[in-house]
Amino acid sequence: MNLVKARGIRKTYQAGEVEVQALKDLSFEIEPASFVSFVGPSGSGKTTLLNLVGCLDRPSGGSLSVAGTDVFSLGRADGATFRGRNIGFVFQDFNLIPVLSVFENVEYPLLMASSLGAKERRDRVESLLEMVGMTDQAKKYPNQVSGGQMQRVAIARALVADPKLVLADEPTANLDHDTAYMVIDLMKSMKEMKKTTFIFSTHDPKIVGEAEIIYTLEDGTLVNREDRRPNHG
Amino acid sequence: MGNLFKIALRNLLRYKRRTLLTSSLITIGVMAVLLFVAISGAFKNMMISQITDSMIGHLQVHKRGYVASIDNLPLHLNLAPKEVQIIERELDDMAGVEAYSPRIKFGGMFSNFEETTNVRLNGVDPARELASAPLLAKRLLQGKESAVMIKSGEILVPELLARGMKVKLGDTVVIVATNRDGSVNAKTFTVSGVLEGLSGPGGRDGYVHIDDAKEILRIDGIEANEYAIRLKDPGALHEVQAHLTESLAANLNKQNMPKFEIHSWEKLSPFYNIARMIDLMTLFIRIMLISIVLVSVMNVMIMAVFERIKEIGTIAAIGTRPGKILSLFLIEGLSLGILGSLIGSILSLAAILILQANPLTFDFGRQKGLVLSPTVDLNEILIVSLLVIAISTLASLQPAFKASRMEPVTAMRQV
């Protein structure tokens, strides 16, 4: 069963008096535990697509199922609950909460969207911080760690609720080359360890090469799908 | 919920200066209200006790229609011996009554053998009168303190009358009065004291012994036309009044109406209107406090939402339900209210303690050096604090609602 199943997704919005078609009739499927990248130049619709898959935005047409749920039918509150349980996010600007420590930032989704007890939460956060190599920085605040470390914290936060899917919109855009590779490697190893599906967008051709499946977007249209897994090409 | 509080408090501490400024405004507002309530309440209570303890008493009982025509001091509305017995029996049985004093109020002519003028007099039993109006002695401008224990043949003359008629202590004066039947009688008195005049009904009356009043008016047996009642607890005024009204209600006159009327000092003294003005001013001060809290908290919460739009988008994106986002901002407003009201209450109590240690004094009429002893009860502190906390939370509602309704995508686009 596919984790993500999109059929004829369209998204249009108004820019002044002009109607812009950001996504045009997209259909695709993504299997569980895969490492997928959407590539394309700026304005091709990558972020819009990830927002729709992440249940953060509403489409103009089409249908989208994530983990067996028709996400377009979810209301505001149910959408939040669905995201909290099924989807993790990694943002280009890290988007850590400045008043919370590294530990607390990772714990935050569990506080807001789960009913885990304090000990279970602590164990899970400590385990993830260890996986992303941030145990010794747990008490620091976001402004006390580097960009690469912030993104590692963001990855830990995205994975802490054991989501089926992690969406990462340009996760390496604000990082230097070495750190960017480190972050992608981390995401890959997390995918292997936790069997979580990662979908990330990028316009960096070198980073793209790290994905197993690559979808290419141009002007809101899917123009290519490349499966780089052995025996799938 | 505990975690929401933790995050809300950290958010407040993130903008220390702004939080300090807002909570200071709330603190100042709470202090202004509590200090005003404490000082104005002390003034009001002191003035009320001056009026009730000097002259009026807390409650008065008359025959129906007496108060309406009190300017004439009508003797035909005197309480007959049987009625006096009924009233005294009820008052003796009433737990809330500390003391009561029967009075015979009457009008007459006051002569110093050279001039004659009108006078209004109270015939009283001095011991019972002092038990009911213990500050009567404080009104003595001339004469020994023991002069308030009026003996037969003595008179306490109101100050203006004494000055106008040029009488002094030890002078002999004549009181001429017309009794209920229209016949005239006279009696000589020795001036044993001069009383300070007070505002309000009866404030410029003289005092004689009740036996002398009965002698002049040719009253046989026990009669009175006014009962002044002092309560054990002035706070129970309306309760005792209702109780007394009910217990005397069975006594009906020929018109099938209750024979007796029970009035509180509030009905009898014009100071009650001033007391109500003080209460009204307290209300306005409270409204000002509400406005200060409302505007300052709303302002700071609108700023908080505006500055944290991207953060709101992030927490919404990672699964925070709108209700929790709403709660988060409401808790921030609530915390500001709790902080401001807590500090304000503590500082107010400290200021009240300082004022109690260094009392304020003021003069009222001829009374010099009246001491104000401000106090504020726990209920008042609780009411003001709860009001501030509720308004702070309410002021956060609109910004909090706005935050909870933000679309994550739109919010996260904000720089």
XYZ file of C-alpha atoms in Angstrom:
648
model
C 0.000 0.000 0.000
C 1.308 3.447 -0.918
C 1.953 5.908 1.851
C 1.129 8.873 -0.364
C -1.260 8.687 -3.267
C -1.967 11.852 -5.273
C -4.447 12.071 -8.099
C -4.884 15.135 -10.303
C -3.756 17.668 -7.689
C -4.189 21.258 -8.765
C -3.412 24.447 -6.951
C -4.206 27.898 -8.232
C -3.965 31.185 -6.428
C -4.575 34.811 -7.148
C -1.630 37.157 -7.591
C -3.411 40.469 -7.913
C -5.752 40.072 -10.805
C -3.758 37.204 -12.293
C -4.614 33.588 -11.555
C -1.445 31.569 -11.130
C -1.479 27.802 -11.599
C 1.116 26.604 -9.103
C 0.404 22.888 -9.591
C -1.181 21.373 -12.653
C -2.861 18.008 -12.403
C -0.168 16.135 -10.491
C -0.468 12.411 -9.860
C 2.116 10.308 -8.087
C 2.561 7.622 -5.470
C 5.141 7.203 -2.735
C 5.857 3.944 -0.991
C 6.541 3.577 2.729
C 10.159 3.836 3.927
C 11.393 5.562 0.810
C 13.733 8.518 0.388
C 12.175 10.833 -2.151
C 13.202 14.159 -3.554
C 11.255 16.753 -5.494
C 13.589 18.854 -7.549
C 13.112 21.796 -9.757
C 13.969 25.459 -10.100
C 12.532 28.134 -7.835
C 8.839 28.654 -8.540
C 8.348 25.172 -9.966
C 5.863 24.268 -7.205
C 7.999 22.146 -4.830
C 7.031 23.994 -1.667
C 3.373 24.183 -2.681
C 3.324 20.450 -3.262
C 5.014 19.671 0.048
C 2.532 21.964 1.836
C -0.351 20.033 0.310
C 1.134 16.650 1.193
C 1.832 17.991 4.688
C -1.800 18.964 5.114
C -0.750 22.580 5.624
C -2.583 23.973 2.620
C -5.717 23.175 0.625
C -5.725 22.235 -3.061
C -7.913 23.678 -5.785
C -8.700 20.187 -7.020
C -7.738 16.522 -7.010
C -7.380 14.012 -4.226
C -4.586 13.128 -1.867
C -4.309 10.247 0.523
C -1.582 10.147 3.180
C -1.324 7.052 5.355
C -4.757 6.033 4.146
C -6.429 9.338 5.090
C -8.005 11.748 2.639
C -6.117 14.745 3.973
C -8.052 17.293 1.904
C -11.184 16.478 3.870
C -9.622 17.274 7.243
C -10.630 20.409 9.098
C -8.232 22.768 10.851
C -8.132 20.978 14.214
C -8.242 17.449 12.782
C -5.546 18.429 10.310
C -3.323 19.522 13.213
C -3.936 16.237 15.031
C -3.225 14.277 11.862
C 0.046 16.144 11.307
C 1.069 15.656 14.929
C 0.596 11.884 14.662
C 1.669 11.136 11.100
C 3.891 13.838 9.653
C 7.138 15.401 10.759
C 8.481 18.637 9.289
C 11.973 19.928 8.673
C 12.076 23.536 7.566
C 14.599 25.476 5.571
C 14.964 28.026 8.413
C 14.927 25.265 11.088
C 12.000 27.017 12.825
C 13.031 25.996 16.320
C 11.188 27.673 19.172
C 13.637 30.144 20.655
C 12.358 30.012 24.241
C 12.779 26.255 24.454
C 16.029 24.351 24.911
C 17.220 21.765 22.392
C 15.686 19.015 24.534
C 12.405 20.903 24.907
C 12.206 21.679 21.196
C 12.427 17.979 20.414
C 9.929 17.167 23.162
C 7.458 19.836 22.017
C 5.442 17.756 19.480
C 4.995 15.051 22.124
C 3.627 17.623 24.572
C 1.234 19.023 22.043
C 0.110 15.994 20.120
C 0.587 12.887 22.238
C -0.472 11.515 25.576
C 2.884 10.029 26.522
C 3.991 10.245 30.132
C 7.010 12.262 31.226
C 9.369 9.284 31.446
C 8.419 7.945 28.019
C 8.825 11.407 26.551
C 12.228 11.846 28.136
C 13.430 8.422 26.957
C 12.265 9.049 23.437
C 13.823 12.535 23.245
C 17.117 11.336 24.717
C 17.224 8.466 22.274
C 16.664 10.770 19.289
C 19.154 13.351 20.502
C 21.682 10.560 20.710
C 20.823 9.427 17.167
C 21.356 12.939 15.786
C 24.449 13.498 17.944
C 23.060 16.322 20.015
C 22.994 14.756 23.489
C 25.682 17.064 24.825
C 23.834 20.138 23.506
C 20.462 19.200 25.029
C 20.347 22.049 27.506
C 21.399 24.737 25.062
C 18.983 27.111 23.389
C 18.680 27.441 19.591
C 20.698 30.658 19.533
C 23.573 28.806 21.227
C 24.072 26.141 18.533
C 25.181 26.237 14.876
C 22.945 26.050 11.793
C 23.845 22.409 11.163
C 23.120 21.552 14.783
C 19.798 23.373 14.585
C 18.833 21.290 11.578
C 19.796 18.121 13.428
C 17.535 19.204 16.268
C 14.796 19.892 13.709
C 15.213 16.365 12.314
C 14.981 14.908 15.807
C 11.859 16.986 16.424
C 10.360 15.779 13.143
C 10.935 12.143 14.131
C 10.069 12.244 17.822
C 6.380 11.387 17.406
C 7.285 8.404 15.226
C 5.618 9.788 12.103
C 5.159 7.729 8.979
C 6.323 10.620 6.832
C 8.839 13.441 7.192
C 8.618 16.403 4.855
C 11.688 18.552 4.466
C 11.400 21.703 2.401
C 14.856 22.755 1.223
C 16.438 21.398 4.421
C 19.961 22.211 3.279
C 19.378 25.595 1.676
C 20.777 27.553 4.603
C 23.705 25.238 5.281
C 27.212 25.061 3.906
C 28.092 22.176 1.599
C 29.629 19.841 4.185
C 26.873 20.452 6.696
C 24.265 19.955 3.988
C 25.680 16.512 3.192
C 25.832 15.695 6.859
C 22.149 16.580 7.250
C 21.152 14.488 4.218
C 23.219 11.573 5.540
C 21.485 11.939 8.871
C 18.071 11.886 7.208
C 19.071 8.786 5.246
C 20.303 6.973 8.316
C 17.137 7.910 10.176
C 15.103 6.553 7.321
C 17.020 3.279 7.577
C 16.773 3.093 11.342
C 13.136 4.089 11.766
C 11.753 3.081 8.381
C 10.272 6.534 7.983
C 9.539 7.956 4.546
C 11.428 11.161 3.832
C 10.295 13.552 1.129
C 12.499 16.560 0.626
C 12.684 19.314 -1.911
C 15.855 20.875 -3.178
C 17.283 22.651 -6.146
C 20.824 21.565 -5.355
C 21.763 18.927 -7.980
C 24.441 17.374 -5.737
C 22.012 16.861 -2.889
C 19.406 15.468 -5.285
C 21.747 12.608 -6.057
C 21.288 11.308 -2.537
C 17.590 10.524 -3.102
C 16.275 7.087 -4.062
C 13.406 8.467 -6.113
C 13.581 11.824 -7.783
C 10.560 13.702 -9.092
C 11.308 16.656 -11.302
C 8.900 19.576 -11.324
C 8.755 22.320 -13.903
C 6.131 25.060 -13.915
C 3.859 23.065 -11.639
C 4.019 19.911 -13.723
C 5.775 16.640 -12.967
C 8.105 16.149 -15.900
C 10.182 13.190 -14.752
C 10.358 10.393 -12.220
C 13.692 8.683 -11.676
C 13.928 5.613 -9.466
C 17.551 5.073 -8.443
C 17.001 2.068 -6.237
C 18.686 -1.111 -7.421
C 16.342 -3.202 -9.557
C 13.859 -0.352 -9.941
C 15.426 1.683 -12.704
C -1.463 22.386 31.050
C 1.673 22.715 33.168
C 3.798 22.684 30.036
C 1.654 25.384 28.451
C 2.244 27.520 31.555
C 5.980 26.889 31.327
C 6.106 27.918 27.668
C 3.835 30.925 28.280
C 6.036 32.157 31.130
C 9.159 31.760 29.015
C 7.512 33.711 26.232
C 6.774 36.503 28.717
C 10.366 36.440 29.932
C 11.553 36.624 26.328
C 10.373 40.249 26.257
C 11.457 41.211 29.762
C 11.134 44.967 29.395
C 7.683 44.791 27.864
C 6.462 42.293 30.447
C 7.896 44.435 33.235
C 6.213 47.546 31.872
C 2.835 45.865 31.472
C 2.897 44.157 34.842
C 4.028 47.453 36.416
C 1.008 49.189 34.930
C -1.255 46.491 36.327
C 0.554 46.687 39.683
C 0.075 50.460 39.859
C -3.590 50.067 38.940
C -4.166 47.424 41.617
C -2.360 49.573 44.191
C -4.420 52.630 43.242
C -7.655 50.712 43.712
C -6.714 48.947 46.943
C -5.250 52.070 48.550
C -8.253 54.145 47.502
C -10.606 51.503 48.858
C -8.631 51.283 52.107
C -8.417 55.054 52.695
C -11.882 55.993 51.465
C -13.327 53.028 53.337
C -11.591 54.154 56.530
C -12.911 57.699 56.015
C -16.410 56.432 55.296
C -16.472 54.079 58.271
C -15.112 56.729 60.573
C -17.686 59.280 59.446
C -20.480 56.751 59.735
C -19.403 55.841 63.255
C -19.147 59.562 64.122
C -22.726 60.054 63.004
C -24.223 56.890 64.434
C -22.250 56.957 67.686
C -22.691 60.677 68.338
C -26.380 61.053 67.754
C -28.450 58.912 65.430
C -27.623 55.352 66.410
C -27.678 52.627 63.777
C -31.459 52.209 63.740
C -34.392 54.223 65.002
C -37.957 53.171 65.766
C -40.838 55.642 65.589
C -44.556 55.576 65.326
C -45.707 55.483 61.719
C -45.669 58.990 60.209
C -43.373 60.488 62.859
C -40.279 60.811 60.644
C -42.321 62.384 57.852
C -43.342 65.189 60.211
C -40.231 65.202 62.392
C -39.672 68.928 61.750
C -42.804 69.609 63.829
C -41.795 67.176 66.582
C -45.439 66.063 66.897
C -46.279 64.924 70.405
C -49.465 63.233 69.285
C -47.272 60.644 67.562
C -45.603 59.677 70.813
C -45.326 55.987 71.534
C -47.849 55.081 74.206
C -46.749 53.053 77.253
C -48.111 49.830 75.746
C -46.220 50.480 72.509
C -43.077 51.303 74.441
C -43.364 47.940 76.165
C -43.783 46.113 72.849
C -40.740 47.792 71.350
C -38.536 47.307 74.394
C -39.539 43.647 74.676
C -38.513 43.048 71.054
C -35.268 44.954 71.455
C -34.384 43.100 74.645
C -34.842 39.785 72.820
C -32.899 40.769 69.734
C -29.380 39.302 69.668
C -27.898 41.941 67.341
C -28.859 44.897 69.548
C -26.165 46.224 71.859
C -28.142 49.078 73.448
C -31.130 51.312 72.851
C -32.298 54.632 74.188
C -35.853 55.988 74.381
C -36.091 59.697 73.609
C -38.774 62.283 73.992
C -38.089 64.914 71.376
C -39.937 68.153 71.756
C -39.838 71.772 70.731
C -40.078 74.715 73.098
C -38.965 78.226 73.927
C -35.556 78.888 75.446
C -35.248 81.959 77.613
C -32.248 83.468 79.371
C -34.536 85.968 81.073
C -33.532 88.660 78.591
C -34.249 86.985 75.280
C -36.326 84.065 74.103
C -35.868 81.778 71.119
C -36.943 78.392 69.775
C -35.193 75.233 70.856
C -35.445 71.513 70.022
C -34.704 69.172 72.874
C -34.173 65.502 73.502
C -35.364 64.132 76.778
C -33.112 61.163 77.459
C -32.123 58.653 80.075
C -28.414 59.606 80.150
C -27.048 56.143 80.903
C -29.051 54.515 78.117
C -28.319 57.405 75.759
C -24.585 57.064 76.305
C -24.806 53.326 75.741
C -26.550 53.969 72.427
C -24.569 57.046 71.329
C -21.214 56.712 73.116
C -19.598 59.633 71.288
C -22.085 62.124 72.753
C -19.465 62.988 75.371
C -17.011 63.934 72.608
C -19.411 66.614 71.445
C -19.032 68.548 74.675
C -17.333 71.841 73.918
C -17.828 73.215 77.410
C -18.533 71.420 80.638
C -17.097 68.445 82.430
C -17.147 65.089 80.744
C -19.529 63.912 83.457
C -22.025 66.539 82.263
C -23.320 64.054 79.702
C -24.760 62.097 82.615
C -27.497 64.746 82.716
C -29.185 65.137 86.058
C -32.648 66.427 86.584
C -32.629 70.188 86.256
C -29.597 70.254 83.956
C -29.514 71.036 80.278
C -26.935 70.533 77.519
C -27.286 73.488 75.187
C -26.372 73.350 71.489
C -23.386 75.532 70.667
C -25.048 78.001 68.307
C -27.892 78.581 70.706
C -25.471 79.103 73.604
C -23.491 81.590 71.565
C -26.558 83.408 70.240
C -28.227 83.631 73.619
C -24.931 84.359 75.382
C -25.393 81.630 77.962
C -22.524 79.913 79.699
C -21.995 77.032 82.075
C -23.911 77.412 85.317
C -26.425 79.922 83.910
C -30.083 79.409 84.634
C -32.417 79.236 81.697
C -36.113 78.572 81.301
C -37.695 76.097 78.923
C -41.309 76.715 78.013
C -43.166 74.023 76.088
C -46.647 73.256 74.972
C -47.875 69.813 75.793
C -50.009 67.513 73.697
C -53.224 69.094 74.997
C -52.102 72.628 74.154
C -51.392 73.797 77.675
C -48.106 75.529 78.388
C -45.599 74.618 81.063
C -42.174 75.869 82.036
C -39.161 74.670 83.983
C -35.848 76.222 84.906
C -32.593 74.471 84.074
C -28.924 74.979 84.812
C -26.615 74.886 81.803
C -24.252 71.975 82.498
C -22.627 71.711 79.062
C -22.429 73.133 75.558
C -22.644 70.640 72.689
C -21.029 70.821 69.295
C -23.577 70.950 66.477
C -23.596 68.203 63.880
C -25.026 68.128 60.394
C -28.145 66.062 59.923
C -31.416 65.697 61.784
C -31.169 66.389 65.507
C -27.620 67.662 65.204
C -28.490 70.993 66.804
C -30.787 69.719 69.549
C -30.243 70.209 73.252
C -30.510 67.481 75.855
C -32.413 67.281 79.138
C -33.210 64.383 81.450
C -36.220 62.359 80.279
C -37.971 62.917 83.616
C -37.718 66.685 83.100
C -39.118 66.316 79.590
C -42.042 64.339 80.970
C -42.566 66.955 83.683
C -42.662 69.860 81.236
C -44.892 67.972 78.824
C -47.020 66.624 81.668
C -46.558 63.053 80.540
C -47.482 60.365 82.999
C -46.085 56.891 82.718
C -43.564 55.598 80.164
C -43.624 57.417 76.871
C -41.172 58.158 74.074
C -41.314 59.231 70.478
C -38.000 57.844 69.288
C -35.855 54.828 70.004
C -32.197 55.061 69.013
C -30.638 51.618 68.643
C -26.965 50.702 68.654
C -26.015 47.388 67.053
C -23.270 45.014 68.074
C -22.188 44.694 64.458
C -22.899 47.707 62.225
C -22.352 45.404 59.232
C -25.531 43.560 60.203
C -27.590 46.755 59.854
C -29.965 45.567 57.162
C -30.294 42.118 58.655
C -31.299 43.469 62.083
C -33.540 46.097 60.484
C -35.357 43.406 58.512
C -35.644 41.222 61.577
C -36.998 44.070 63.707
C -39.398 45.177 60.991
C -40.708 41.648 60.735
C -41.063 41.159 64.468
C -42.928 44.466 64.887
C -45.014 44.056 61.750
C -47.830 42.285 63.568
C -48.700 45.486 65.445
C -51.164 47.286 63.196
C -52.841 50.678 63.534
C -56.452 51.523 62.776
C -55.663 51.784 59.068
C -54.408 48.214 59.225
C -50.877 49.427 58.604
C -47.858 48.530 60.748
C -47.811 50.824 63.776
C -44.058 51.256 63.816
C -41.463 52.418 61.345
C -37.854 51.306 61.534
C -35.312 53.546 59.827
C -31.610 52.969 59.412
C -29.063 55.771 59.743
C -28.807 55.621 55.940
C -32.345 56.959 55.630
C -31.946 59.502 58.392
C -28.537 61.054 57.694
C -27.574 63.080 54.613
C -24.059 61.629 54.990
C -25.359 58.450 53.415
C -25.322 60.236 50.054
C -21.661 61.122 50.589
C -20.987 57.488 51.484
C -22.689 56.473 48.255
C -20.564 58.987 46.356
C -17.462 57.357 47.847
C -18.747 53.970 46.676
C -19.395 55.446 43.242
C -15.869 56.848 43.098
C -14.556 53.400 44.024
C -16.530 52.006 41.118
C -15.012 54.578 38.738
C -11.520 53.800 40.007
C -12.239 50.131 39.325
C -13.425 50.952 35.815
C -10.183 52.882 35.275
C -8.239 49.862 36.486
C -10.141 47.626 34.090
C -9.357 50.027 31.241
C -5.651 50.153 32.122
C -5.408 46.362 32.303
C -7.498 45.840 29.186
C -5.547 48.264 27.020
C -2.087 47.341 28.257
C -2.563 43.564 28.124
C -4.338 43.687 24.778
C -1.554 45.860 23.387
C 1.183 43.550 24.599
C -0.615 40.427 23.389
C -1.303 41.909 19.943
C 2.409 42.708 19.727
C 3.272 39.181 20.900
C 1.120 37.597 18.213
C 2.401 39.973 15.549
C 6.047 39.256 16.394
C 5.601 35.497 16.641
C 3.554 34.804 13.532
C 6.185 32.494 12.060
C 6.552 30.663 15.346
C 2.782 30.246 15.562
C 2.839 28.808 12.039
C 5.567 26.362 13.081
C 3.815 25.085 16.194
C 0.602 24.738 14.210
C 2.460 22.842 11.462
C 4.000 20.355 13.870
C 0.602 19.381 15.206
C -0.496 21.898 17.856
C -4.264 22.097 17.758
C -5.828 25.579 17.457
C -7.303 25.212 20.951
C -3.842 24.780 22.445
C -2.491 27.781 20.576
C -5.428 29.779 21.926
C -4.694 28.495 25.436
C -1.018 29.375 25.128
C -1.742 33.052 24.493
C -4.564 33.180 27.022
C -2.176 31.804 29.633
C 0.306 34.546 28.778
C -2.390 37.166 29.459
C -3.515 35.303 32.562
C 0.073 35.185 33.838
C 0.480 38.930 33.310
C -2.691 39.468 35.331
C -1.596 37.125 38.114
C 1.852 38.724 38.274
C 0.518 42.293 38.317
C -2.253 41.621 40.830
C 0.039 39.623 43.116
C 2.725 42.310 43.238
C 0.075 45.042 43.430
C -1.670 43.329 46.357
C 1.580 42.779 48.251
C 2.726 46.387 47.735
C -0.735 47.685 48.691
C -0.712 45.675 51.910
C 2.767 47.000 52.669
C 1.602 50.578 51.996
C -1.463 50.062 54.227
C 0.746 48.721 57.019
C 2.969 51.801 56.673
C -0.121 54.049 56.831
C -1.324 52.211 59.915
C 2.057 52.716 61.564
C 2.057 56.405 60.554
C -1.642 57.292 60.682
C -3.189 60.044 58.598
C -5.018 62.688 60.626
C -7.521 65.260 59.459
C -9.992 67.772 60.844
C -13.718 67.527 60.310
C -15.699 70.508 61.493
C -14.544 71.247 64.985
C -13.191 67.782 65.427
C -9.439 67.972 65.215
C -6.949 65.242 64.611
C -9.341 62.557 63.487
C -7.209 59.502 62.766
C -7.710 57.505 59.603
C -6.845 53.872 59.969
C -6.937 52.356 56.481
C -7.743 48.682 56.268
C -8.629 46.442 53.391
C -10.255 43.094 53.822
C -9.266 39.885 52.109
C -12.450 39.850 50.048
C -11.602 43.206 48.495
C -8.099 42.015 47.576
C -9.565 38.833 46.115
C -12.215 40.710 44.138
C -9.707 43.196 42.685
C -7.186 40.452 41.902
C -9.771 38.198 40.265
C -11.100 41.162 38.289
C -7.610 42.002 37.023
C -6.834 38.382 36.170
C -10.158 37.964 34.375
C -9.693 41.189 32.393
C -6.105 40.244 31.489
C -7.314 36.917 30.153
C -10.211 38.560 28.365
C -7.880 41.135 26.798
C -5.771 38.276 25.421
C -8.754 36.574 23.877
C -8.835 38.463 20.590
C -5.065 38.170 19.873
C -5.134 34.535 21.042
C -8.071 33.761 18.785
C -6.300 35.423 15.883
C -3.192 33.298 16.546
C -5.213 30.101 16.723
C -6.920 30.844 13.404
C -3.685 31.412 11.468
C -3.009 29.188 8.508
C 0.388 27.537 9.107
C 1.554 28.125 5.542
C 0.671 31.812 5.553
C 2.142 32.292 9.007
C 5.431 30.579 8.189
C 5.928 32.796 5.139
C 6.231 35.818 7.465
C 9.758 36.997 8.040
